[in-house]
Coordinates of C-alpha atoms and ligand atoms in Angstrom, one line a residue:
X1 CA -14.2 -24.2 -16.6
X2 CA -17.8 -25.0 -17.0
X3 CA -19.9 -22.4 -15.4
X4 CA -22.4 -24.9 -13.8
X5 CA -19.5 -27.1 -12.2
X6 CA -18.0 -24.0 -10.8
X7 CA -18.8 -21.9 -7.7
X8 CA -19.2 -18.5 -9.4
X9 CA -22.2 -16.9 -7.1
X10 CA -22.3 -13.6 -8.7
X11 CA -24.7 -11.1 -7.1
X12 CA -27.1 -8.4 -8.6
X13 CA -26.7 -6.2 -5.7
X14 CA -23.9 -4.3 -4.4
X15 CA -22.9 -5.7 -1.0
X16 CA -23.8 -3.0 1.6
X17 CA -20.5 -3.1 3.5
X18 CA -18.5 -2.4 0.4
X19 CA -16.9 1.2 0.4
X20 CA -14.4 0.9 -2.6
X21 CA -15.1 -0.6 -6.1
X22 CA -12.5 -3.5 -5.9
X23 CA -14.1 -4.7 -2.7
X24 CA -17.7 -4.2 -4.3
X25 CA -16.9 -5.9 -7.6
X26 CA -14.7 -8.8 -6.2
X27 CA -17.9 -9.7 -4.0
X28 CA -20.5 -9.2 -6.7
X29 CA -18.4 -11.3 -9.1
X30 CA -18.4 -14.0 -6.7
X31 CA -14.5 -14.0 -6.2
X32 CA -14.3 -13.2 -2.5
X33 CA -16.6 -13.8 0.4
X34 CA -15.9 -12.1 3.8
X35 CA -15.4 -14.5 6.9
X36 CA -14.5 -12.0 9.6
X37 CA -13.4 -8.4 9.6
X38 CA -10.5 -8.4 7.3
X39 CA -10.4 -11.9 6.6
X40 CA -11.7 -13.6 3.3
X41 CA -12.3 -16.6 1.4
X42 CA -11.1 -16.7 -2.0
X43 CA -13.6 -18.5 -4.3
X44 CA -12.4 -20.1 -7.7
X45 CA -12.2 -17.1 -9.8
X46 CA -10.7 -14.7 -7.3
X47 CA -7.9 -17.4 -6.4
X48 CA -7.4 -17.6 -10.1
X49 CA -6.5 -13.9 -10.2
X50 CA -4.4 -14.2 -7.0
X51 CA -2.6 -17.3 -8.6
X52 CA -1.9 -15.1 -11.6
X53 CA -0.1 -12.5 -9.7
X54 CA 2.0 -14.9 -7.7
X55 CA 3.2 -16.5 -11.0
X56 CA 4.4 -13.3 -12.3
X57 CA 6.0 -12.5 -9.1
X58 CA 7.4 -16.0 -8.7
X59 CA 9.0 -15.9 -12.3
X60 CA 10.3 -12.6 -12.0
X61 CA 11.9 -13.0 -8.6
X62 CA 13.4 -16.5 -10.1
X63 CA 14.7 -14.4 -12.9
X64 CA 16.3 -11.9 -10.7
X65 CA 18.4 -14.7 -8.9
X66 CA 16.3 -15.1 -5.6
X67 CA 15.3 -18.3 -4.2
X68 CA 12.0 -19.4 -2.9
X69 CA 11.6 -20.7 0.4
X70 CA 8.7 -21.1 2.8
X71 CA 8.8 -20.0 6.5
X72 CA 6.3 -20.7 9.3
X73 CA 3.4 -18.3 9.5
X74 CA 3.4 -18.9 13.3
X75 CA 6.7 -17.4 14.9
X76 CA 8.2 -17.9 18.3
X77 CA 8.3 -14.7 20.4
X78 CA 12.0 -15.4 21.4
X79 CA 13.2 -14.3 17.9
X80 CA 11.0 -11.2 18.0
X81 CA 12.3 -10.5 21.4
X82 CA 16.0 -10.5 20.0
X83 CA 15.3 -7.8 17.6
X84 CA 13.4 -5.9 20.3
X85 CA 10.2 -5.7 17.9
X86 CA 8.1 -7.8 20.3
X87 CA 7.7 -4.9 22.5
X88 CA 7.7 -2.2 19.9
X89 CA 5.5 -3.6 17.1
X90 CA 2.1 -2.8 19.0
X91 CA -1.1 -4.3 18.5
X92 CA -1.0 -5.1 14.7
X93 CA 1.0 -8.2 16.0
X94 CA -1.3 -10.8 16.7
X95 CA 0.2 -12.7 19.9
X96 CA -0.8 -16.2 20.7
X97 CA 0.2 -18.8 23.2
X98 CA 0.4 -22.3 22.8
X99 CA -0.6 -25.3 25.1
X100 CA 2.6 -24.8 27.3
X101 CA 2.1 -20.9 27.7
X102 CA 4.7 -20.3 25.2
X103 CA 4.5 -17.0 23.3
X104 CA 4.1 -17.0 19.6
X105 CA 3.1 -14.3 16.9
X106 CA 1.5 -14.8 13.5
X107 CA 4.1 -13.2 11.2
X108 CA 3.3 -9.8 9.9
X109 CA 6.8 -9.8 8.3
X110 CA 9.7 -12.2 8.5
X111 CA 12.8 -10.2 9.1
X112 CA 13.6 -12.2 12.5
X113 CA 13.0 -15.6 10.9
X114 CA 15.0 -15.5 7.9
X115 CA 17.8 -13.7 9.7
X116 CA 17.8 -16.6 12.0
X117 CA 18.1 -19.0 9.0
X118 CA 21.0 -17.2 7.6
X119 CA 23.0 -16.7 11.0
X120 CA 22.7 -20.4 11.3
X121 CA 23.7 -21.4 7.8
X122 CA 26.0 -18.6 6.4
X123 CA 29.2 -17.9 8.0
X124 CA 31.7 -16.8 5.1
X125 CA 32.0 -14.0 2.6
X126 CA 31.8 -16.7 0.0
X127 CA 28.2 -17.7 0.9
X128 CA 27.1 -14.1 0.1
X129 CA 24.9 -12.5 -1.3
X130 CA 21.9 -14.3 -0.9
X131 CA 18.4 -13.3 -1.8
X132 CA 15.5 -15.6 -0.1
X133 CA 11.8 -14.9 -0.8
X134 CA 8.4 -16.6 0.0
X135 CA 4.9 -16.2 -1.2
X136 CA 3.0 -16.5 2.3
X137 CA -0.3 -15.6 4.0
X138 CA 0.4 -12.6 6.5
X139 CA -1.4 -11.3 9.5
X140 CA -1.6 -8.0 10.9
X141 CA -4.3 -7.1 13.2
X142 CA -5.2 -3.7 11.6
X143 CA -6.8 -0.9 13.4
X144 CA -9.2 -0.1 10.5
X145 CA -9.3 -3.2 8.2
X146 CA -11.2 -2.0 5.4
X147 CA -11.8 -1.8 1.5
X148 CA -11.8 -5.6 1.0
X149 CA -8.4 -6.8 0.0
X150 CA -6.8 -3.6 -0.1
X151 CA -6.4 -3.5 3.9
X152 CA -7.3 -7.1 5.3
X153 CA -6.1 -8.4 8.3
X154 CA -5.2 -11.9 6.6
X155 CA -3.4 -11.4 3.4
X156 CA -1.0 -12.9 1.0
X157 CA 2.3 -11.2 0.7
X158 CA 5.7 -11.8 -1.2
X159 CA 8.5 -10.9 1.1
X160 CA 12.1 -11.0 0.0
X161 CA 15.1 -10.6 2.1
X162 CA 18.8 -10.2 1.2
X163 CA 22.1 -10.5 2.6
X164 CA 25.6 -9.0 1.7
X165 CA 28.9 -8.6 2.7
X166 CA 28.9 -4.7 2.1
X167 CA 27.0 -1.6 1.6
X168 CA 27.9 -1.5 -2.2
X169 CA 26.5 -5.2 -2.9
X170 CA 23.3 -4.4 -1.0
X171 CA 22.9 -1.3 -3.2
X172 CA 23.4 -3.2 -6.3
X173 CA 20.8 -6.0 -4.9
X174 CA 18.3 -2.9 -4.1
X175 CA 18.6 -1.8 -7.7
X176 CA 18.0 -5.3 -9.0
X177 CA 14.8 -5.6 -6.9
X178 CA 13.8 -2.3 -7.9
X179 CA 14.0 -3.2 -11.5
X180 CA 12.3 -6.5 -11.0
X181 CA 9.6 -4.8 -9.3
X182 CA 9.3 -2.4 -12.3
X183 CA 8.9 -5.8 -14.4
X184 CA 6.4 -7.3 -12.3
X185 CA 4.2 -4.5 -12.1
X186 CA 4.6 -3.6 -15.9
X187 CA 3.7 -7.1 -16.7
X188 CA 0.6 -6.9 -14.2
X189 CA -0.8 -4.2 -16.6
X190 CA -0.7 -1.4 -13.9
X191 CA -0.2 2.1 -14.0
X192 CA 2.0 2.7 -11.0
X193 CA 4.9 4.8 -9.8
X194 CA 7.8 4.1 -7.5
X195 CA 8.1 6.8 -4.8
X196 CA 10.5 7.4 -1.9
X197 CA 9.0 6.4 1.2
X198 CA 9.4 6.2 5.0
X199 CA 10.7 3.0 6.4
X200 CA 8.0 2.7 9.1
X201 CA 7.7 -0.4 11.2
X202 CA 10.2 -2.4 9.1
X203 CA 13.2 0.0 9.8
X204 CA 16.1 0.9 7.9
X205 CA 17.1 4.1 5.9
X206 CA 16.2 3.9 2.1
X207 CA 13.1 2.8 0.9
X208 CA 10.6 3.0 -2.4
X209 CA 6.9 2.3 -2.4
X210 CA 5.4 1.1 -5.6
X211 CA 2.1 3.0 -5.8
X212 CA -0.6 2.1 -8.2
X213 CA -2.4 5.4 -9.2
X214 CA -5.9 5.2 -8.1
X215 CA -8.3 7.9 -6.6
X216 CA -9.4 5.4 -4.0
X217 CA -5.8 4.9 -3.0
X218 CA -5.2 5.3 0.9
X219 CA -1.7 6.9 0.1
X220 CA -0.9 10.5 -1.0
X221 CA 2.0 11.1 -3.2
X222 CA 3.5 13.9 -4.9
X223 CA 5.6 14.1 -7.9
X224 CA 7.7 16.9 -9.4
X225 CA 6.3 18.2 -12.7
X226 CA 10.0 18.8 -14.0
X227 CA 12.1 16.1 -12.8
X228 CA 11.5 12.5 -11.8
X229 CA 11.5 13.0 -8.1
X230 CA 8.3 11.5 -6.4
X231 CA 7.5 10.5 -3.0
X232 CA 5.1 9.6 -0.3
X233 CA 3.8 13.1 1.2
X234 CA 4.8 11.9 4.6
X235 CA 8.2 11.5 3.3
X236 CA 8.7 14.1 0.6
X237 CA 11.5 16.6 1.4
X238 CA 10.7 20.2 1.1
X239 CA 12.7 22.9 -0.5
X240 CA 13.9 25.2 2.4
X241 CA 14.8 28.0 0.2
X242 CA 13.4 31.5 1.1
X243 CA 11.0 31.1 -2.0
X244 CA 9.4 28.1 -0.4
X245 CA 8.3 30.4 2.6
X246 CA 6.5 32.9 0.4
X247 CA 3.3 31.9 1.8
X248 CA 4.5 32.6 5.2
X249 CA 3.0 35.7 6.4
X250 CA 6.2 37.3 6.7
X251 CA 5.1 40.7 5.4
X252 CA 2.5 41.3 8.3
X253 CA 3.8 44.0 10.5
X254 CA 5.2 42.9 14.2
X255 CA 2.3 43.4 16.7
X256 CA 2.3 43.1 20.4
X257 CA 1.4 39.7 21.8
X258 CA -2.3 40.0 22.9
X259 CA -4.8 37.4 24.6
X260 CA -8.2 37.3 22.9
X261 CA -11.2 35.8 24.2
X262 CA -12.2 32.8 21.7
X263 CA -15.0 31.1 23.5
X264 CA -15.6 27.5 22.5
X265 CA -13.5 28.2 19.5
X266 CA -11.1 25.1 19.3
X267 CA -10.2 23.8 15.6
X268 CA -8.2 25.7 13.4
X269 CA -11.2 26.5 11.1
X270 CA -13.5 27.8 14.0
X271 CA -10.4 29.9 15.3
X272 CA -9.8 31.2 12.0
X273 CA -13.3 31.9 11.1
X274 CA -13.7 33.7 14.6
X275 CA -11.0 35.9 14.0
X276 CA -11.2 36.3 10.6
X277 CA -7.7 35.4 10.0
X278 CA -6.4 33.1 7.1
X279 CA -5.6 29.5 8.4
X280 CA -1.9 30.1 7.5
X281 CA -1.6 32.7 10.1
X282 CA -2.7 30.1 12.7
X283 CA -0.2 27.9 14.5
X284 CA -1.4 24.2 15.5
X285 CA 0.3 23.0 18.8
X286 CA 0.0 19.2 18.5
X287 CA 1.1 17.3 21.9
X288 CA 2.7 14.1 21.0
X289 CA 4.1 11.4 23.1
X290 CA 7.3 9.2 21.8
X291 CA 7.4 5.6 22.5
X292 CA 10.0 6.2 25.3
X293 CA 7.3 8.5 27.1
X294 CA 8.7 12.0 26.3
X295 CA 6.1 14.7 25.6
X296 CA 6.5 17.0 22.7
X297 CA 4.7 20.0 21.6
X298 CA 4.9 20.2 17.8
X299 CA 4.3 23.6 16.1
X300 CA 2.8 23.6 12.6
X301 CA 1.3 26.1 10.5
X302 CA -2.6 26.3 10.4
X303 CA -3.0 25.2 6.8
X304 CA -0.4 22.2 7.0
X305 CA -0.5 18.8 8.0
X306 CA 2.1 17.2 10.0
X307 CA 3.8 14.0 8.8
X308 CA 4.1 11.7 12.0
X309 CA 6.6 9.9 9.8
X310 CA 8.9 12.9 9.6
X311 CA 8.3 13.8 13.4
X312 CA 9.4 10.0 14.4
X313 CA 12.5 10.4 12.3
X314 CA 13.4 14.0 13.5
X315 CA 13.2 12.7 17.1
X316 CA 15.1 9.4 16.3
X317 CA 12.4 7.3 18.1
X318 CA 10.5 4.3 17.1
X319 CA 7.1 5.7 17.3
X320 CA 5.0 8.8 18.1
X321 CA 1.2 9.1 18.9
X322 CA -1.1 12.0 19.8
X323 CA -1.1 12.7 23.5
X324 CA -4.5 11.7 25.3
X325 CA -6.7 14.3 26.8
X326 CA -5.4 14.1 30.2
X327 CA -1.9 14.6 29.2
X328 CA -2.7 17.6 27.1
X329 CA -4.7 18.8 30.1
X330 CA -1.8 18.4 32.1
X331 CA 1.0 20.0 30.1
X332 CA -1.1 23.0 28.9
X333 CA -3.5 23.5 32.2
X334 CA -6.6 23.9 29.6
X335 CA -9.2 21.8 27.8
X336 CA -8.3 20.3 24.4
X337 CA -8.4 23.0 21.9
X338 CA -6.4 25.8 23.5
X339 CA -2.9 24.3 23.5
X340 CA 0.0 26.9 22.7
X341 CA 3.8 27.0 22.4
X342 CA 4.0 29.5 25.4
X343 CA 4.3 28.1 29.0
X344 CA 3.5 24.5 27.4
X345 CA 5.3 21.9 29.7
X346 CA 6.7 19.8 26.8
X347 CA 9.7 20.5 24.7
X348 CA 9.1 22.4 21.6
X349 CA 9.7 21.6 17.8
X350 CA 8.6 23.9 14.8
X351 CA 8.1 23.1 11.4
X352 CA 10.5 25.2 9.1
X353 CA 7.6 27.1 7.6
X354 CA 7.1 29.0 11.0
X355 CA 10.6 30.2 10.9
X356 CA 11.1 34.3 10.9
X357 CA 7.4 34.7 10.9
X358 CA 5.2 36.8 13.0
X359 CA 1.6 38.0 13.7
X360 CA 0.5 34.4 14.1
X361 CA -2.4 33.1 16.4
X362 CA -2.0 30.4 18.9
X363 CA -3.6 28.7 21.7
X364 CA -3.2 30.6 25.2
X365 CA -3.1 27.2 27.3
X366 CA -6.0 28.7 28.8
X367 CA -9.8 27.7 28.3
X368 CA -11.4 30.3 25.7
X369 CA -8.3 32.2 25.0
X370 CA -5.9 32.3 22.2
X371 CA -2.8 34.6 21.6
X372 CA -2.5 36.8 18.6
X373 CA 0.6 38.8 17.4
X374 CA 3.0 35.8 18.1
X375 CA 6.4 36.5 16.8
X376 CA 8.7 33.6 16.2
X377 CA 11.9 35.5 16.7
X378 CA 10.7 37.6 19.7
X379 CA 8.7 34.9 21.5
X380 CA 9.9 31.7 20.4
X381 CA 13.7 32.4 19.7
X382 CA 14.9 28.9 21.2
X383 CA 12.5 27.1 18.9
X384 CA 14.1 24.2 17.3
X385 CA 13.1 23.8 13.6
X386 CA 12.7 20.5 11.2
X387 CA 10.8 19.7 8.3
X388 CA 8.1 18.4 9.8
X389 CA 5.0 18.8 7.4
X390 CA 3.6 16.7 4.6
X391 CA 4.3 17.9 1.1
X392 CA 1.3 19.1 -1.0
X393 CA 0.3 20.0 -4.6
X394 CA 2.2 23.4 -5.2
X395 CA 5.3 23.0 -3.4
X396 CA 8.6 23.6 -4.9
X397 CA 10.6 20.6 -5.7
X398 CA 13.8 20.1 -3.5
X399 CA 15.7 18.3 -6.2
X400 CA 15.3 20.7 -9.2
X401 CA 15.1 24.2 -10.2
X402 CA 11.7 25.5 -10.9
X403 CA 9.9 22.1 -10.4
X404 CA 6.7 22.0 -8.9
X405 CA 4.7 19.1 -6.9
X406 CA 1.7 17.6 -8.3
X407 CA -0.5 15.3 -6.1
X408 CA -1.8 12.0 -6.6
X409 CA -3.5 9.0 -4.8
X410 CA -1.8 5.6 -4.6
X411 CA -2.4 2.1 -3.5
X412 CA 1.1 0.7 -2.3
X413 CA 1.5 -2.6 -3.7
X414 CA 5.1 -3.1 -2.9
X415 CA 7.8 -1.6 -0.8
X416 CA 11.7 -2.1 -1.0
X417 CA 14.0 -1.3 2.0
X418 CA 17.6 -0.9 2.6
X419 CA 17.9 -2.1 6.1
X420 CA 21.6 -1.9 6.9
X421 CA 22.6 -3.9 9.9
X422 CA 19.6 -3.2 12.1
X423 CA 18.4 -6.9 11.9
X424 CA 22.0 -8.7 11.5
X425 CA 23.4 -6.7 14.4
X426 CA 20.4 -7.4 16.8
X427 CA 20.4 -11.4 15.9
X428 CA 24.0 -11.4 15.3
X429 CA 24.3 -12.5 11.8
X430 CA 27.7 -12.2 11.0
X431 CA 30.2 -13.5 8.2
X432 CA 33.9 -13.8 8.1
X433 CA 35.7 -11.8 5.5
X434 CA 38.8 -12.9 3.6
X435 CA 41.0 -11.8 6.5
X436 CA 39.1 -13.8 9.0
X437 CA 37.5 -10.5 10.4
X438 CA 33.7 -10.9 11.7
X439 CA 31.1 -8.3 10.3
X440 CA 27.4 -8.2 10.6
X441 CA 25.7 -8.7 7.1
X442 CA 24.0 -5.7 5.3
X443 CA 20.3 -6.3 4.5
X444 CA 17.5 -5.4 2.3
X445 CA 13.8 -6.5 2.2
X446 CA 11.2 -6.3 -0.5
X447 CA 7.5 -6.9 0.0
X448 CA 4.6 -7.1 -2.5
X449 CA 0.9 -7.2 -1.5
X450 CA -0.3 -10.0 -3.6
X451 CA -3.9 -9.9 -2.8
X452 CA -3.7 -6.1 -2.7
X453 CA -2.3 -5.9 -6.1
X454 CA -5.2 -7.9 -7.2
X455 CA -7.6 -5.3 -5.5
X456 CA -5.6 -2.3 -7.0
X457 CA -5.8 -3.8 -10.5
X458 CA -9.5 -3.5 -10.3
X459 CA -9.4 -0.1 -8.6
X460 CA -7.8 1.1 -11.8
X461 CA -9.4 -1.2 -14.3
X462 CA -13.3 -1.3 -14.1
X463 CA -16.4 0.4 -15.8
X464 CA -20.1 0.5 -14.7
X465 CA -20.8 -3.0 -15.7
X466 CA -17.8 -4.8 -13.8
X467 CA -14.0 -5.5 -13.7
X468 CA -12.0 -5.2 -16.6
X469 CA -8.9 -7.4 -15.9
X470 CA -5.6 -6.6 -17.5
X471 CA -5.3 -9.7 -19.6
X472 CA -2.3 -11.0 -17.5
X473 CA -4.3 -11.3 -14.2
X474 CA -7.5 -12.2 -15.8
X475 CA -8.9 -15.5 -13.9
X476 CA -9.6 -16.8 -17.5
X477 CA -9.0 -15.5 -21.0
X478 CA -12.1 -16.3 -22.8
X479 CA -15.9 -16.5 -22.0
X480 CA -18.0 -18.5 -24.2
X481 CA -21.6 -17.3 -24.5
X482 CA -24.0 -20.1 -26.0
X483 CA -27.0 -17.9 -26.1
X484 CA -29.4 -20.9 -26.1
X485 CA -27.9 -24.0 -24.3
X486 CA -31.0 -26.0 -25.2
X487 CA -30.1 -25.6 -29.0
X488 CA -28.4 -28.6 -30.1
X489 CA -26.3 -27.1 -32.8
X490 CA -25.3 -24.3 -30.6
X491 CA -24.5 -26.4 -27.8
X492 CA -22.1 -28.7 -29.9
X493 CA -20.3 -25.6 -31.3
X494 CA -19.8 -24.4 -27.8
X495 CA -18.5 -27.6 -26.6
X496 CA -16.3 -27.8 -30.0
X497 CA -14.9 -24.3 -29.4
X498 CA -14.3 -24.9 -25.7
X499 CA -12.1 -28.0 -26.2
X500 CA -10.2 -26.4 -29.3
X501 CA -9.4 -23.1 -27.4
X502 CA -8.3 -25.0 -24.5
X503 CA -6.1 -27.1 -26.7
X504 CA -4.6 -23.8 -27.9
X505 CA -3.5 -23.2 -24.4
X506 CA -6.2 -20.5 -23.4
X507 CA -8.3 -20.7 -20.2
X508 CA -11.7 -20.7 -21.0
X509 CA -15.0 -20.6 -19.2
X510 CA -18.2 -22.0 -20.8
X511 CA -21.3 -20.6 -19.7
X512 CA -23.3 -23.7 -19.9
X513 CA -26.3 -22.4 -17.8
X514 CA -29.8 -22.6 -19.3
X515 CA -30.0 -18.7 -18.8
X516 CA -31.0 -15.8 -20.8
X517 CA -28.3 -14.3 -23.1
X518 CA -28.6 -11.1 -21.2
X519 CA -27.8 -12.8 -17.9
X520 CA -24.8 -14.4 -19.5
X521 CA -23.5 -10.9 -21.1
X522 CA -23.9 -9.3 -17.8
X523 CA -21.9 -11.9 -15.9
X524 CA -19.2 -11.9 -18.7
X525 CA -18.8 -8.1 -18.2
X526 CA -19.2 -8.5 -14.4
X527 CA -16.4 -11.1 -14.1
X528 CA -14.3 -8.8 -16.5
X529 CA -13.1 -11.6 -18.7
X530 CA -11.0 -10.2 -21.5
X531 CA -12.6 -11.8 -24.4
X532 CA -16.2 -13.0 -25.1
X533 CA -17.1 -15.5 -27.7
X534 CA -21.0 -15.5 -28.4
X535 CA -22.6 -18.5 -30.5
X536 CA -26.0 -17.1 -31.7
X537 CA -28.7 -18.9 -33.7
X538 CA -28.5 -16.6 -36.8
X539 CA -24.8 -15.9 -36.7
X540 CA -24.0 -19.8 -36.3
X541 CA -26.6 -20.6 -39.4
X542 CA -23.9 -18.6 -41.4
X543 CA -21.1 -20.4 -40.1
X544 CA -20.3 -17.4 -37.9
X545 CA -19.7 -16.6 -34.1
X546 CA -19.0 -13.1 -32.6
X547 CA -15.8 -11.9 -30.9
X548 CA -15.8 -9.0 -28.4
X549 CA -13.1 -7.4 -26.2
X550 CA -14.4 -6.5 -22.7
X551 CA -14.0 -2.8 -23.5
X552 CA -15.2 -3.0 -27.2
X553 CA -18.7 -1.7 -27.9
X554 CA -19.1 -3.7 -31.1
X555 CA -18.6 -7.4 -31.6
X556 CA -16.8 -8.9 -34.7
X557 CA -17.8 -11.7 -36.6
X558 CA -15.6 -14.4 -37.5
X559 CA -15.8 -17.7 -39.3
X560 CA -15.9 -20.8 -37.1
X561 CA -12.8 -22.0 -38.9
X562 CA -10.9 -18.9 -37.9
X563 CA -12.0 -18.7 -34.2
X564 CA -8.9 -20.4 -32.6
X565 CA -6.4 -18.5 -34.5
X566 CA -8.3 -15.2 -34.1
X567 CA -8.9 -15.4 -30.3
X568 CA -5.2 -16.8 -29.8
X569 CA -4.1 -13.6 -31.6
X570 CA -6.5 -11.2 -29.7
X571 CA -5.3 -12.8 -26.4
X572 CA -1.8 -12.5 -27.3
X573 CA -2.3 -8.8 -28.2
X574 CA -4.2 -8.0 -24.9
X575 CA -1.3 -9.9 -22.7
X576 CA 1.4 -8.0 -24.2
X577 CA -0.6 -4.7 -24.6
Ligands
ATP601 P1 0.4 0.2 4.7 O1 1.3 1.2 4.9 O2 -0.7 0.1 3.7 O3 -0.4 -0.2 5.9 P2 3.0 -1.2 5.1 O4 3.8 -0.6 4.6 O5 2.8 -1.5 6.7 O6 1.4 -1.1 4.4 P3 4.8 -3.2 4.0 O7 5.3 -3.9 5.5 O8 5.6 -2.6 3.3 O9 3.3 -2.8 4.4 O10 4.5 -4.7 3.5 C1 4.4 -5.1 1.9 C2 3.2 -5.1 1.3 O11 2.3 -5.7 1.8 C3 2.8 -3.6 1.2 O12 3.6 -2.8 0.1 C4 1.3 -3.9 0.9 O13 1.1 -4.1 -0.8 C5 1.1 -5.2 1.3 N1 0.3 -5.0 2.8 C6 0.4 -4.6 3.9 N2 -0.4 -4.5 4.8 C7 -1.4 -5.0 4.1 C8 -2.9 -5.2 4.5 N3 -3.5 -4.7 5.7 N4 -3.8 -5.8 3.6 C9 -3.0 -6.0 2.3 N5 -1.9 -5.9 1.9 C10 -1.2 -5.3 2.7
MG602 MG1 5.0 -0.4 3.3

């Protein structure tokens, strides 16, 4: 690549709209441009990085025995109606009509389409197992597209779907994909963690997310400091031993229930401060509506956070959403901020941490009033309990003795799901066993966000000067800086090295611009190219050039005759690091 013939529109200024590093640097490095909210152009260098991730994913998926196909981006509504997701998927599904007023959607995921292929083409146990994958543009009309490629509306995903005669074989393939994902993210040079996860809109019962560890991650995860248990906080199981309740205010003496005046005190913090009580002695009463329209009052300790994923699973429903103001007023007879469990017109469910507690404060279902002295056993004896809260640092590990959770932020770059027969039953994808009996196929599905992986790599690898690509994802391997393009000797050497390094199989960007060396160095750093070869007047006079790794502070001089071998070695070292 020659700089002057390429489109590499680097910017000196940070783009105002970019909130996270990867977005800022991808725009500044001229790799992406926003076309509409959450929709991007990939310019040459950005696309090269995307293709690097794709190539690794493709190689490893093929190696694992999966076969690449390509399904349509525009999918007919009928298949989505068969699975029931046309109704359930919600507003993220971009629905469109063709000229005949027929309904279609822009596929956000392809379980229905792939199951349709398989039910038409496969009929016998002899045809199984089968794992089909594609690398394709997806569309999800996200509520809050943000952070550049991290949460786009249009993005590239690798999605794979496997079909099996029985559970055991599906488990085997799940492990195969799990190991494949580890190889993929290892090869991408990322620091990541597989964690147990909720299955979300995809459905199914067993799932892992692959989380790239980075402070800017949208996901919160916990991991045990003693064993290898790790999970998304919305999924992480919590130990239910009495010790896990030590923070509960059990020791507080039983008191009578009393109504106290709390004018305009609505939030947990306001009420806690006003009454001089610690937040853990407060009860949050959250009103939720399920997808079937049921109203549920969820009780959770004031210092805890509800996991909507756990709530949805405990209620065995497809989705839950906070009730709107009108519904809260209707159920409590009070404005927002004063809801409580006593007398609320909704079914009640409480988090385990409230079990056996007393001396609590809750809303009185009356404007400007709260109740104190709430005693769970006395006042809420019929309360149904479940594990409803998000895990956090310091919680006891449910899997080992004495382990404690530590908390991390993560970027979900991939997720694996065991789906069971959810889609095969809905779409009637069956096979005949050796005895001629018909069964629904067992399924798994496995996604990787290709474009999000590119962003995650930058979130994890950058410095004040720009991107630091893990070598396997770098758009090019080597950046050649001739300090003066108008110097014939320098130019000739640059051209020779460009040809020779290219001939040695390296991808090279030759900065043939008539720019000051400082500008070229700045751009080389911003673009994050792993190796930089500088050809300067004085060094060249001695038959030498300079080689510098992106993160090195000092360049090393190498003799011209050694350049190709040395650079190739450095590249190999970086690629396998
Ligand atoms: P999230 O929880 O971040 O919304 P998801 O769990 O809905 O993602 P999956 O259905 O598991 O996403 O999709 C598989 C992969 O596709 C994800 O692991 C992620 O890497 C990627 N992905 C999902 N949504 C987006 C998006 N809006 N922008 C970029 N990549 C995405
Ligand atoms: Mg996911």
